[in-house]
Amino acid sequence: MIFPPYVVDQLVAALDAGKHVILTGPPGTGKTTLAYLAAELGRHSMLCTGYQPTTATSEWTTFETIGGLQPTPEGLIFRPGLFVEAIETGKWLVIDELNRSNFDRAFGQLFTVLSGSAVVLPFRRSGQIKPISLVPHGVEPPGETDPIRLPASWRIIATMNALDKHLLFDMSYALMRRFAFIEVTTPPDWAYERLLEGEGELVKKLLPLRQLNNLGPAIYVDAMRYVSRRSRDDISESRMLFEVFYAFFLPQFEGIDEHTAVSLYRTVAKQLDPPEQQEARRVVAELLGEELVG
């Protein structure tokens, strides 16, 4: 993994300072891997018992995150959601692609808890007569409740694509204050050259695409692995390069305008033979949603 200077130090400092963290940056820069590495380091440092990985979805509600009543042969019982389960088991919560969720609907009562106040849930655990409360570290639990306490060392580490940073404005200011935002940018050009040495020489021909979209190194590494396998088959370099472009790079240009689409086609077409040039024109036009001119 090649991260920009200071990123790892920033992450460690934010976690030590008691902050939850959101890692932002372009696709393929290693945000998720970095989140897992940090959580694993937390386990080795005995700050947590492990980590609970999950990917946010637009369907998340408080039932998935906080929990809710679930029917069983013994009747309705409280089933903890992802967040509560992680808190109870002492695991850090690693949320990939936080931008996919609807913050208000997904976080629910956790907004209040992460803002530093206890909250009472409308549920009771099996065998308990008192309602559950979620209680931040250092806060007195509400009276007549069954408290679930957040350890002082408990953390959320989330990732969010740079293209979706505008969604942060959908978060309440009180919640945003509980997170440190750390940008994981793409490494310098020499890092791509070094990563693609050897089996990745063909993929280097697609490095100019970074001038149109700041693509992370993981995308190029995935393409290199594909080329390593596909090179065993009897196909031309032009065909292989088109396949790599279609499989790994074209999806990163979803939503481009006509000017960028023309530049994208011209950049790729330079490396292709006529049959693959025609295919490249077709798939870029399909991505744009109209005939490609130029």
PDB file of C-alpha atoms in Angstrom:
ATOM      1  CA  MET A   1       0.000   0.000   0.000  1.00  0.00           C
ATOM      2  CA  ILE A   2       1.291   3.440  -0.960  1.00  0.00           C
ATOM      3  CA  PHE A   3      -0.443   6.238   0.904  1.00  0.00           C
ATOM      4  CA  PRO A   4       0.251   9.979   0.661  1.00  0.00           C
ATOM      5  CA  PRO A   5       2.513  11.474   3.351  1.00  0.00           C
ATOM      6  CA  TYR A   6       0.933  12.019   6.767  1.00  0.00           C
ATOM      7  CA  VAL A   7      -2.306  10.106   6.054  1.00  0.00           C
ATOM      8  CA  VAL A   8      -1.505   7.223   8.385  1.00  0.00           C
ATOM      9  CA  ASP A   9      -0.244   9.617  11.076  1.00  0.00           C
ATOM     10  CA  GLN A  10      -3.454  11.666  10.792  1.00  0.00           C
ATOM     11  CA  LEU A  11      -5.588   8.562  11.170  1.00  0.00           C
ATOM     12  CA  VAL A  12      -3.751   7.353  14.264  1.00  0.00           C
ATOM     13  CA  ALA A  13      -3.842  10.810  15.835  1.00  0.00           C
ATOM     14  CA  ALA A  14      -7.589  11.189  15.216  1.00  0.00           C
ATOM     15  CA  LEU A  15      -8.364   7.802  16.748  1.00  0.00           C
ATOM     16  CA  ASP A  16      -6.125   8.522  19.745  1.00  0.00           C
ATOM     17  CA  ALA A  17      -7.886  11.871  20.181  1.00  0.00           C
ATOM     18  CA  GLY A  18     -11.212  10.111  20.648  1.00  0.00           C
ATOM     19  CA  LYS A  19     -12.636  10.812  17.209  1.00  0.00           C
ATOM     20  CA  HIS A  20     -14.557   8.615  14.864  1.00  0.00           C
ATOM     21  CA  VAL A  21     -13.144   8.884  11.344  1.00  0.00           C
ATOM     22  CA  ILE A  22     -14.434   9.250   7.799  1.00  0.00           C
ATOM     23  CA  LEU A  23     -11.847   8.535   5.087  1.00  0.00           C
ATOM     24  CA  THR A  24     -12.585  10.395   1.851  1.00  0.00           C
ATOM     25  CA  GLY A  25     -10.883  10.221  -1.517  1.00  0.00           C
ATOM     26  CA  PRO A  26     -11.159   8.995  -5.114  1.00  0.00           C
ATOM     27  CA  PRO A  27     -12.073   5.377  -5.897  1.00  0.00           C
ATOM     28  CA  GLY A  28      -9.241   2.882  -5.630  1.00  0.00           C
ATOM     29  CA  THR A  29      -6.976   4.766  -3.226  1.00  0.00           C
ATOM     30  CA  GLY A  30      -7.120   2.084  -0.525  1.00  0.00           C
ATOM     31  CA  LYS A  31      -9.538   3.757   1.885  1.00  0.00           C
ATOM     32  CA  THR A  32     -11.254   0.501   2.860  1.00  0.00           C
ATOM     33  CA  THR A  33      -7.964  -1.364   3.269  1.00  0.00           C
ATOM     34  CA  LEU A  34      -6.639   1.442   5.437  1.00  0.00           C
ATOM     35  CA  ALA A  35      -9.787   1.308   7.592  1.00  0.00           C
ATOM     36  CA  TYR A  36      -9.338  -2.441   8.122  1.00  0.00           C
ATOM     37  CA  LEU A  37      -5.652  -2.034   8.933  1.00  0.00           C
ATOM     38  CA  ALA A  38      -6.451   0.650  11.504  1.00  0.00           C
ATOM     39  CA  ALA A  39      -9.132  -1.494  13.136  1.00  0.00           C
ATOM     40  CA  GLU A  40      -6.803  -4.490  13.240  1.00  0.00           C
ATOM     41  CA  LEU A  41      -4.155  -2.310  14.860  1.00  0.00           C
ATOM     42  CA  GLY A  42      -6.789  -1.276  17.403  1.00  0.00           C
ATOM     43  CA  ARG A  43      -7.333  -4.949  18.214  1.00  0.00           C
ATOM     44  CA  HIS A  44      -3.614  -5.570  18.651  1.00  0.00           C
ATOM     45  CA  SER A  45      -3.454  -2.525  20.925  1.00  0.00           C
ATOM     46  CA  MET A  46      -6.338  -3.971  22.987  1.00  0.00           C
ATOM     47  CA  LEU A  47      -8.538  -0.971  22.242  1.00  0.00           C
ATOM     48  CA  CYS A  48     -11.204  -3.299  20.855  1.00  0.00           C
ATOM     49  CA  THR A  49     -11.971  -6.989  20.554  1.00  0.00           C
ATOM     50  CA  GLY A  50     -11.908  -6.811  16.764  1.00  0.00           C
ATOM     51  CA  TYR A  51     -13.902  -5.026  14.121  1.00  0.00           C
ATOM     52  CA  GLN A  52     -17.249  -5.478  12.418  1.00  0.00           C
ATOM     53  CA  PRO A  53     -17.129  -4.676   8.695  1.00  0.00           C
ATOM     54  CA  THR A  54     -20.249  -3.631   6.839  1.00  0.00           C
ATOM     55  CA  THR A  55     -21.228  -1.735   3.699  1.00  0.00           C
ATOM     56  CA  ALA A  56     -23.822   1.012   3.927  1.00  0.00           C
ATOM     57  CA  THR A  57     -26.890   0.782   1.703  1.00  0.00           C
ATOM     58  CA  SER A  58     -29.729   3.106   0.795  1.00  0.00           C
ATOM     59  CA  GLU A  59     -32.089   0.634   2.475  1.00  0.00           C
ATOM     60  CA  TRP A  60     -30.570   1.087   5.933  1.00  0.00           C
ATOM     61  CA  THR A  61     -33.049   2.040   8.635  1.00  0.00           C
ATOM     62  CA  THR A  62     -32.710   2.034  12.401  1.00  0.00           C
ATOM     63  CA  PHE A  63     -33.851  -1.606  12.346  1.00  0.00           C
ATOM     64  CA  GLU A  64     -30.572  -2.576  10.630  1.00  0.00           C
ATOM     65  CA  THR A  65     -28.365  -0.197  12.607  1.00  0.00           C
ATOM     66  CA  ILE A  66     -29.911   0.208  16.076  1.00  0.00           C
ATOM     67  CA  GLY A  67     -32.156  -2.849  16.167  1.00  0.00           C
ATOM     68  CA  GLY A  68     -35.803  -3.750  16.627  1.00  0.00           C
ATOM     69  CA  LEU A  69     -38.321  -6.349  17.661  1.00  0.00           C
ATOM     70  CA  GLN A  70     -38.097  -9.708  15.944  1.00  0.00           C
ATOM     71  CA  PRO A  71     -40.719 -12.463  16.206  1.00  0.00           C
ATOM     72  CA  THR A  72     -39.572 -15.787  17.688  1.00  0.00           C
ATOM     73  CA  PRO A  73     -41.393 -18.884  18.993  1.00  0.00           C
ATOM     74  CA  GLU A  74     -41.132 -17.253  22.447  1.00  0.00           C
ATOM     75  CA  GLY A  75     -42.631 -13.990  21.213  1.00  0.00           C
ATOM     76  CA  LEU A  76     -41.130 -10.658  20.185  1.00  0.00           C
ATOM     77  CA  ILE A  77     -37.539 -10.109  21.313  1.00  0.00           C
ATOM     78  CA  PHE A  78     -35.102  -7.255  20.763  1.00  0.00           C
ATOM     79  CA  ARG A  79     -32.561  -7.988  18.039  1.00  0.00           C
ATOM     80  CA  PRO A  80     -29.613  -5.582  18.169  1.00  0.00           C
ATOM     81  CA  GLY A  81     -28.636  -3.858  14.949  1.00  0.00           C
ATOM     82  CA  LEU A  82     -25.150  -3.473  13.516  1.00  0.00           C
ATOM     83  CA  PHE A  83     -24.193  -0.496  15.661  1.00  0.00           C
ATOM     84  CA  VAL A  84     -25.527  -1.856  18.941  1.00  0.00           C
ATOM     85  CA  GLU A  85     -24.045  -5.300  18.304  1.00  0.00           C
ATOM     86  CA  ALA A  86     -20.627  -3.769  17.683  1.00  0.00           C
ATOM     87  CA  ILE A  87     -20.891  -1.705  20.879  1.00  0.00           C
ATOM     88  CA  GLU A  88     -21.945  -4.686  22.990  1.00  0.00           C
ATOM     89  CA  THR A  89     -19.146  -6.897  21.688  1.00  0.00           C
ATOM     90  CA  GLY A  90     -16.478  -4.205  21.945  1.00  0.00           C
ATOM     91  CA  LYS A  91     -15.791  -4.237  18.203  1.00  0.00           C
ATOM     92  CA  TRP A  92     -14.977  -1.195  16.142  1.00  0.00           C
ATOM     93  CA  LEU A  93     -17.442  -0.581  13.322  1.00  0.00           C
ATOM     94  CA  VAL A  94     -15.950  -0.248   9.833  1.00  0.00           C
ATOM     95  CA  ILE A  95     -18.525   1.150   7.389  1.00  0.00           C
ATOM     96  CA  ASP A  96     -17.652   1.081   3.701  1.00  0.00           C
ATOM     97  CA  GLU A  97     -19.302   3.577   1.342  1.00  0.00           C
ATOM     98  CA  LEU A  98     -21.102   5.556   4.028  1.00  0.00           C
ATOM     99  CA  ASN A  99     -22.377   7.849   1.272  1.00  0.00           C
ATOM    100  CA  ARG A 100     -24.850   5.168   0.182  1.00  0.00           C
ATOM    101  CA  SER A 101     -26.923   5.529   3.342  1.00  0.00           C
ATOM    102  CA  ASN A 102     -29.608   8.026   4.234  1.00  0.00           C
ATOM    103  CA  PHE A 103     -27.999   9.526   7.339  1.00  0.00           C
ATOM    104  CA  ASP A 104     -31.180  10.525   9.170  1.00  0.00           C
ATOM    105  CA  ARG A 105     -32.923   7.238   8.528  1.00  0.00           C
ATOM    106  CA  ALA A 106     -29.873   5.039   9.193  1.00  0.00           C
ATOM    107  CA  PHE A 107     -28.302   6.639  12.244  1.00  0.00           C
ATOM    108  CA  GLY A 108     -31.506   7.358  14.148  1.00  0.00           C
ATOM    109  CA  GLN A 109     -30.868   7.525  17.893  1.00  0.00           C
ATOM    110  CA  LEU A 110     -27.131   7.181  17.319  1.00  0.00           C
ATOM    111  CA  PHE A 111     -27.105  10.863  16.298  1.00  0.00           C
ATOM    112  CA  THR A 112     -27.817  11.714  19.932  1.00  0.00           C
ATOM    113  CA  VAL A 113     -25.366   9.193  21.349  1.00  0.00           C
ATOM    114  CA  LEU A 114     -22.468  10.288  19.117  1.00  0.00           C
ATOM    115  CA  SER A 115     -23.249  13.874  20.086  1.00  0.00           C
ATOM    116  CA  GLY A 116     -22.468  12.961  23.698  1.00  0.00           C
ATOM    117  CA  SER A 117     -25.886  12.358  25.238  1.00  0.00           C
ATOM    118  CA  ALA A 118     -27.603   9.175  26.424  1.00  0.00           C
ATOM    119  CA  VAL A 119     -30.734   8.013  24.670  1.00  0.00           C
ATOM    120  CA  VAL A 120     -33.503   5.629  25.727  1.00  0.00           C
ATOM    121  CA  LEU A 121     -34.627   3.066  23.156  1.00  0.00           C
ATOM    122  CA  PRO A 122     -38.244   1.841  22.963  1.00  0.00           C
ATOM    123  CA  PHE A 123     -37.079  -1.757  23.431  1.00  0.00           C
ATOM    124  CA  ARG A 124     -36.326  -4.179  26.256  1.00  0.00           C
ATOM    125  CA  ARG A 125     -33.846  -7.020  26.209  1.00  0.00           C
ATOM    126  CA  SER A 126     -35.091 -10.541  26.881  1.00  0.00           C
ATOM    127  CA  GLY A 127     -35.718 -11.029  30.588  1.00  0.00           C
ATOM    128  CA  GLN A 128     -35.513  -7.306  31.366  1.00  0.00           C
ATOM    129  CA  ILE A 129     -38.355  -5.005  32.387  1.00  0.00           C
ATOM    130  CA  LYS A 130     -36.419  -1.759  31.923  1.00  0.00           C
ATOM    131  CA  PRO A 131     -35.976  -0.145  28.511  1.00  0.00           C
ATOM    132  CA  ILE A 132     -32.537  -0.121  26.909  1.00  0.00           C
ATOM    133  CA  SER A 133     -30.455   3.044  26.990  1.00  0.00           C
ATOM    134  CA  LEU A 134     -27.333   3.808  24.948  1.00  0.00           C
ATOM    135  CA  VAL A 135     -24.907   5.701  27.145  1.00  0.00           C
ATOM    136  CA  PRO A 136     -21.694   7.433  25.979  1.00  0.00           C
ATOM    137  CA  HIS A 137     -18.572   7.066  28.104  1.00  0.00           C
ATOM    138  CA  GLY A 138     -18.574   9.400  31.092  1.00  0.00           C
ATOM    139  CA  VAL A 139     -22.321  10.072  30.965  1.00  0.00           C
ATOM    140  CA  GLU A 140     -24.748   8.963  33.662  1.00  0.00           C
ATOM    141  CA  PRO A 141     -27.386   6.540  32.359  1.00  0.00           C
ATOM    142  CA  PRO A 142     -31.022   7.644  32.501  1.00  0.00           C
ATOM    143  CA  GLY A 143     -32.845   6.311  35.534  1.00  0.00           C
ATOM    144  CA  GLU A 144     -34.798   3.060  35.380  1.00  0.00           C
ATOM    145  CA  THR A 145     -33.082   1.887  32.206  1.00  0.00           C
ATOM    146  CA  ASP A 146     -30.971  -1.079  31.129  1.00  0.00           C
ATOM    147  CA  PRO A 147     -27.803   0.698  29.927  1.00  0.00           C
ATOM    148  CA  ILE A 148     -25.563  -0.325  27.064  1.00  0.00           C
ATOM    149  CA  ARG A 149     -22.416   1.708  27.569  1.00  0.00           C
ATOM    150  CA  LEU A 150     -20.139   2.862  24.764  1.00  0.00           C
ATOM    151  CA  PRO A 151     -16.524   2.130  25.742  1.00  0.00           C
ATOM    152  CA  ALA A 152     -14.237   5.149  25.694  1.00  0.00           C
ATOM    153  CA  SER A 153     -12.154   3.399  23.036  1.00  0.00           C
ATOM    154  CA  TRP A 154     -15.068   2.498  20.734  1.00  0.00           C
ATOM    155  CA  ARG A 155     -14.729   3.912  17.222  1.00  0.00           C
ATOM    156  CA  ILE A 156     -16.450   4.105  13.862  1.00  0.00           C
ATOM    157  CA  ILE A 157     -14.180   4.190  10.810  1.00  0.00           C
ATOM    158  CA  ALA A 158     -16.101   4.925   7.611  1.00  0.00           C
ATOM    159  CA  THR A 159     -15.175   5.509   3.978  1.00  0.00           C
ATOM    160  CA  MET A 160     -16.736   7.878   1.473  1.00  0.00           C
ATOM    161  CA  ASN A 161     -15.876   8.576  -2.156  1.00  0.00           C
ATOM    162  CA  ALA A 162     -14.635  12.097  -2.843  1.00  0.00           C
ATOM    163  CA  LEU A 163     -17.346  12.538  -5.476  1.00  0.00           C
ATOM    164  CA  ASP A 164     -19.975  12.241  -2.748  1.00  0.00           C
ATOM    165  CA  LYS A 165     -18.483  14.655  -0.204  1.00  0.00           C
ATOM    166  CA  HIS A 166     -21.367  17.062  -0.830  1.00  0.00           C
ATOM    167  CA  LEU A 167     -23.519  14.564   1.050  1.00  0.00           C
ATOM    168  CA  LEU A 168     -21.731  15.531   4.235  1.00  0.00           C
ATOM    169  CA  PHE A 169     -23.959  18.584   4.369  1.00  0.00           C
ATOM    170  CA  ASP A 170     -26.844  16.197   4.981  1.00  0.00           C
ATOM    171  CA  MET A 171     -25.254  15.294   8.324  1.00  0.00           C
ATOM    172  CA  SER A 172     -26.112  17.368  11.343  1.00  0.00           C
ATOM    173  CA  TYR A 173     -23.379  19.662  12.599  1.00  0.00           C
ATOM    174  CA  ALA A 174     -23.450  17.898  15.963  1.00  0.00           C
ATOM    175  CA  LEU A 175     -22.731  14.581  14.267  1.00  0.00           C
ATOM    176  CA  MET A 176     -20.044  15.997  11.998  1.00  0.00           C
ATOM    177  CA  ARG A 177     -18.193  17.253  15.060  1.00  0.00           C
ATOM    178  CA  ARG A 178     -17.816  13.653  16.253  1.00  0.00           C
ATOM    179  CA  PHE A 179     -15.906  12.685  13.108  1.00  0.00           C
ATOM    180  CA  ALA A 180     -12.479  13.608  11.831  1.00  0.00           C
ATOM    181  CA  PHE A 181     -12.365  13.763   8.048  1.00  0.00           C
ATOM    182  CA  ILE A 182      -9.145  12.504   6.476  1.00  0.00           C
ATOM    183  CA  GLU A 183      -8.468  12.675   2.760  1.00  0.00           C
ATOM    184  CA  VAL A 184      -6.785   9.685   1.143  1.00  0.00           C
ATOM    185  CA  THR A 185      -5.561  11.120  -2.139  1.00  0.00           C
ATOM    186  CA  THR A 186      -3.932   9.302  -5.033  1.00  0.00           C
ATOM    187  CA  PRO A 187      -0.170   8.696  -4.822  1.00  0.00           C
ATOM    188  CA  PRO A 188       2.299  10.414  -7.177  1.00  0.00           C
ATOM    189  CA  ASP A 189       2.805   9.267 -10.772  1.00  0.00           C
ATOM    190  CA  TRP A 190       5.984   7.366  -9.962  1.00  0.00           C
ATOM    191  CA  ALA A 191       4.025   5.082  -7.655  1.00  0.00           C
ATOM    192  CA  TYR A 192       1.797   3.959 -10.538  1.00  0.00           C
ATOM    193  CA  GLU A 193       4.834   3.344 -12.719  1.00  0.00           C
ATOM    194  CA  ARG A 194       6.415   1.215 -10.007  1.00  0.00           C
ATOM    195  CA  LEU A 195       3.237  -0.741  -9.290  1.00  0.00           C
ATOM    196  CA  LEU A 196       2.812  -1.636 -12.963  1.00  0.00           C
ATOM    197  CA  GLU A 197       6.368  -2.745 -13.683  1.00  0.00           C
ATOM    198  CA  GLY A 198       6.606  -6.116 -15.384  1.00  0.00           C
ATOM    199  CA  GLU A 199       3.172  -7.632 -16.022  1.00  0.00           C
ATOM    200  CA  GLY A 200       1.532  -4.213 -15.943  1.00  0.00           C
ATOM    201  CA  GLU A 201       3.365  -2.690 -18.917  1.00  0.00           C
ATOM    202  CA  LEU A 202       0.265  -2.976 -21.100  1.00  0.00           C
ATOM    203  CA  VAL A 203      -1.898  -1.325 -18.440  1.00  0.00           C
ATOM    204  CA  LYS A 204       0.508   1.637 -18.344  1.00  0.00           C
ATOM    205  CA  LYS A 205      -0.970   2.660 -21.686  1.00  0.00           C
ATOM    206  CA  LEU A 206      -4.127   3.618 -19.786  1.00  0.00           C
ATOM    207  CA  LEU A 207      -2.365   5.892 -17.299  1.00  0.00           C
ATOM    208  CA  PRO A 208      -3.357   8.972 -19.390  1.00  0.00           C
ATOM    209  CA  LEU A 209      -6.955   8.290 -18.282  1.00  0.00           C
ATOM    210  CA  ARG A 210      -5.955   9.807 -14.931  1.00  0.00           C
ATOM    211  CA  GLN A 211      -5.932  13.192 -16.650  1.00  0.00           C
ATOM    212  CA  LEU A 212      -9.703  12.799 -17.095  1.00  0.00           C
ATOM    213  CA  ASN A 213     -10.494  11.165 -13.746  1.00  0.00           C
ATOM    214  CA  ASN A 214      -8.236  10.940 -10.698  1.00  0.00           C
ATOM    215  CA  LEU A 215      -8.253   7.136 -10.572  1.00  0.00           C
ATOM    216  CA  GLY A 216      -6.667   5.328  -7.648  1.00  0.00           C
ATOM    217  CA  PRO A 217      -3.941   2.681  -7.977  1.00  0.00           C
ATOM    218  CA  ALA A 218      -6.156  -0.238  -6.923  1.00  0.00           C
ATOM    219  CA  ILE A 219      -8.012  -0.020 -10.251  1.00  0.00           C
ATOM    220  CA  TYR A 220      -4.750  -0.325 -12.173  1.00  0.00           C
ATOM    221  CA  VAL A 221      -3.551  -3.201 -10.002  1.00  0.00           C
ATOM    222  CA  ASP A 222      -6.813  -5.074 -10.622  1.00  0.00           C
ATOM    223  CA  ALA A 223      -6.363  -4.493 -14.354  1.00  0.00           C
ATOM    224  CA  MET A 224      -2.775  -5.775 -14.167  1.00  0.00           C
ATOM    225  CA  ARG A 225      -3.935  -9.000 -12.532  1.00  0.00           C
ATOM    226  CA  TYR A 226      -6.506  -9.469 -15.278  1.00  0.00           C
ATOM    227  CA  VAL A 227      -3.865  -8.958 -17.952  1.00  0.00           C
ATOM    228  CA  SER A 228      -1.581 -11.461 -16.221  1.00  0.00           C
ATOM    229  CA  ARG A 229      -4.274 -14.127 -16.549  1.00  0.00           C
ATOM    230  CA  ARG A 230      -5.648 -13.109 -19.969  1.00  0.00           C
ATOM    231  CA  SER A 231      -2.180 -13.072 -21.525  1.00  0.00           C
ATOM    232  CA  ARG A 232      -2.211 -16.886 -21.424  1.00  0.00           C
ATOM    233  CA  ASP A 233      -4.894 -16.807 -24.120  1.00  0.00           C
ATOM    234  CA  ASP A 234      -4.249 -16.236 -27.785  1.00  0.00           C
ATOM    235  CA  ILE A 235      -5.532 -12.671 -28.226  1.00  0.00           C
ATOM    236  CA  SER A 236      -4.004  -9.446 -29.499  1.00  0.00           C
ATOM    237  CA  GLU A 237      -2.754  -6.708 -27.199  1.00  0.00           C
ATOM    238  CA  SER A 238      -5.387  -4.398 -28.655  1.00  0.00           C
ATOM    239  CA  ARG A 239      -8.173  -6.803 -27.723  1.00  0.00           C
ATOM    240  CA  MET A 240      -6.765  -7.289 -24.241  1.00  0.00           C
ATOM    241  CA  LEU A 241      -6.448  -3.549 -23.695  1.00  0.00           C
ATOM    242  CA  PHE A 242     -10.054  -2.984 -24.778  1.00  0.00           C
ATOM    243  CA  GLU A 243     -11.251  -5.678 -22.381  1.00  0.00           C
ATOM    244  CA  VAL A 244      -9.312  -4.067 -19.528  1.00  0.00           C
ATOM    245  CA  PHE A 245     -10.712  -0.649 -20.394  1.00  0.00           C
ATOM    246  CA  TYR A 246     -14.281  -1.936 -20.494  1.00  0.00           C
ATOM    247  CA  ALA A 247     -14.019  -4.107 -17.373  1.00  0.00           C
ATOM    248  CA  PHE A 248     -12.163  -1.806 -14.994  1.00  0.00           C
ATOM    249  CA  PHE A 249     -12.022   1.792 -16.241  1.00  0.00           C
ATOM    250  CA  LEU A 250     -15.209   2.593 -18.143  1.00  0.00           C
ATOM    251  CA  PRO A 251     -17.450   2.226 -15.027  1.00  0.00           C
ATOM    252  CA  GLN A 252     -15.398   4.958 -13.334  1.00  0.00           C
ATOM    253  CA  PHE A 253     -16.635   7.475 -15.911  1.00  0.00           C
ATOM    254  CA  GLU A 254     -20.340   7.109 -15.206  1.00  0.00           C
ATOM    255  CA  GLY A 255     -22.124  10.446 -15.652  1.00  0.00           C
ATOM    256  CA  ILE A 256     -19.494  12.132 -17.853  1.00  0.00           C
ATOM    257  CA  ASP A 257     -20.378  14.969 -20.195  1.00  0.00           C
ATOM    258  CA  GLU A 258     -19.952  14.940 -23.965  1.00  0.00           C
ATOM    259  CA  HIS A 259     -16.610  16.745 -23.937  1.00  0.00           C
ATOM    260  CA  THR A 260     -15.104  14.253 -21.474  1.00  0.00           C
ATOM    261  CA  ALA A 261     -16.598  11.332 -23.422  1.00  0.00           C
ATOM    262  CA  VAL A 262     -14.854  12.469 -26.612  1.00  0.00           C
ATOM    263  CA  SER A 263     -11.567  12.880 -24.752  1.00  0.00           C
ATOM    264  CA  LEU A 264     -12.016   9.458 -23.168  1.00  0.00           C
ATOM    265  CA  TYR A 265     -12.571   7.806 -26.528  1.00  0.00           C
ATOM    266  CA  ARG A 266      -9.641   9.556 -28.194  1.00  0.00           C
ATOM    267  CA  THR A 267      -7.286   8.676 -25.342  1.00  0.00           C
ATOM    268  CA  VAL A 268      -8.162   4.985 -25.548  1.00  0.00           C
ATOM    269  CA  ALA A 269      -8.464   4.783 -29.328  1.00  0.00           C
ATOM    270  CA  LYS A 270      -4.805   5.769 -29.747  1.00  0.00           C
ATOM    271  CA  GLN A 271      -3.824   2.444 -28.210  1.00  0.00           C
ATOM    272  CA  LEU A 272      -6.262   0.234 -30.155  1.00  0.00           C
ATOM    273  CA  ASP A 273      -6.518  -1.383 -33.564  1.00  0.00           C
ATOM    274  CA  PRO A 274      -9.502  -0.450 -35.799  1.00  0.00           C
ATOM    275  CA  PRO A 275     -11.833  -3.289 -34.655  1.00  0.00           C
ATOM    276  CA  GLU A 276     -11.377  -2.381 -30.989  1.00  0.00           C
ATOM    277  CA  GLN A 277     -11.591   1.334 -31.798  1.00  0.00           C
ATOM    278  CA  GLN A 278     -15.105   0.746 -33.114  1.00  0.00           C
ATOM    279  CA  GLU A 279     -16.053  -1.156 -29.973  1.00  0.00           C
ATOM    280  CA  ALA A 280     -14.594   1.582 -27.790  1.00  0.00           C
ATOM    281  CA  ARG A 281     -16.625   4.226 -29.635  1.00  0.00           C
ATOM    282  CA  ARG A 282     -19.777   2.165 -29.136  1.00  0.00           C
ATOM    283  CA  VAL A 283     -19.359   1.563 -25.388  1.00  0.00           C
ATOM    284  CA  VAL A 284     -18.381   5.165 -24.660  1.00  0.00           C
ATOM    285  CA  ALA A 285     -21.433   6.344 -26.619  1.00  0.00           C
ATOM    286  CA  GLU A 286     -23.611   3.977 -24.599  1.00  0.00           C
ATOM    287  CA  LEU A 287     -22.157   5.401 -21.405  1.00  0.00           C
ATOM    288  CA  LEU A 288     -22.870   8.944 -22.604  1.00  0.00           C
ATOM    289  CA  GLY A 289     -26.372   7.968 -23.717  1.00  0.00           C
ATOM    290  CA  GLU A 290     -26.084   9.516 -27.168  1.00  0.00           C
ATOM    291  CA  GLU A 291     -24.088   9.315 -30.378  1.00  0.00           C
ATOM    292  CA  LEU A 292     -20.426  10.186 -29.944  1.00  0.00           C
ATOM    293  CA  VAL A 293     -19.339  13.103 -32.149  1.00  0.00           C
ATOM    294  CA  GLY A 294     -15.652  13.696 -32.718  1.00  0.00           C
TER     295      GLY A 294
END
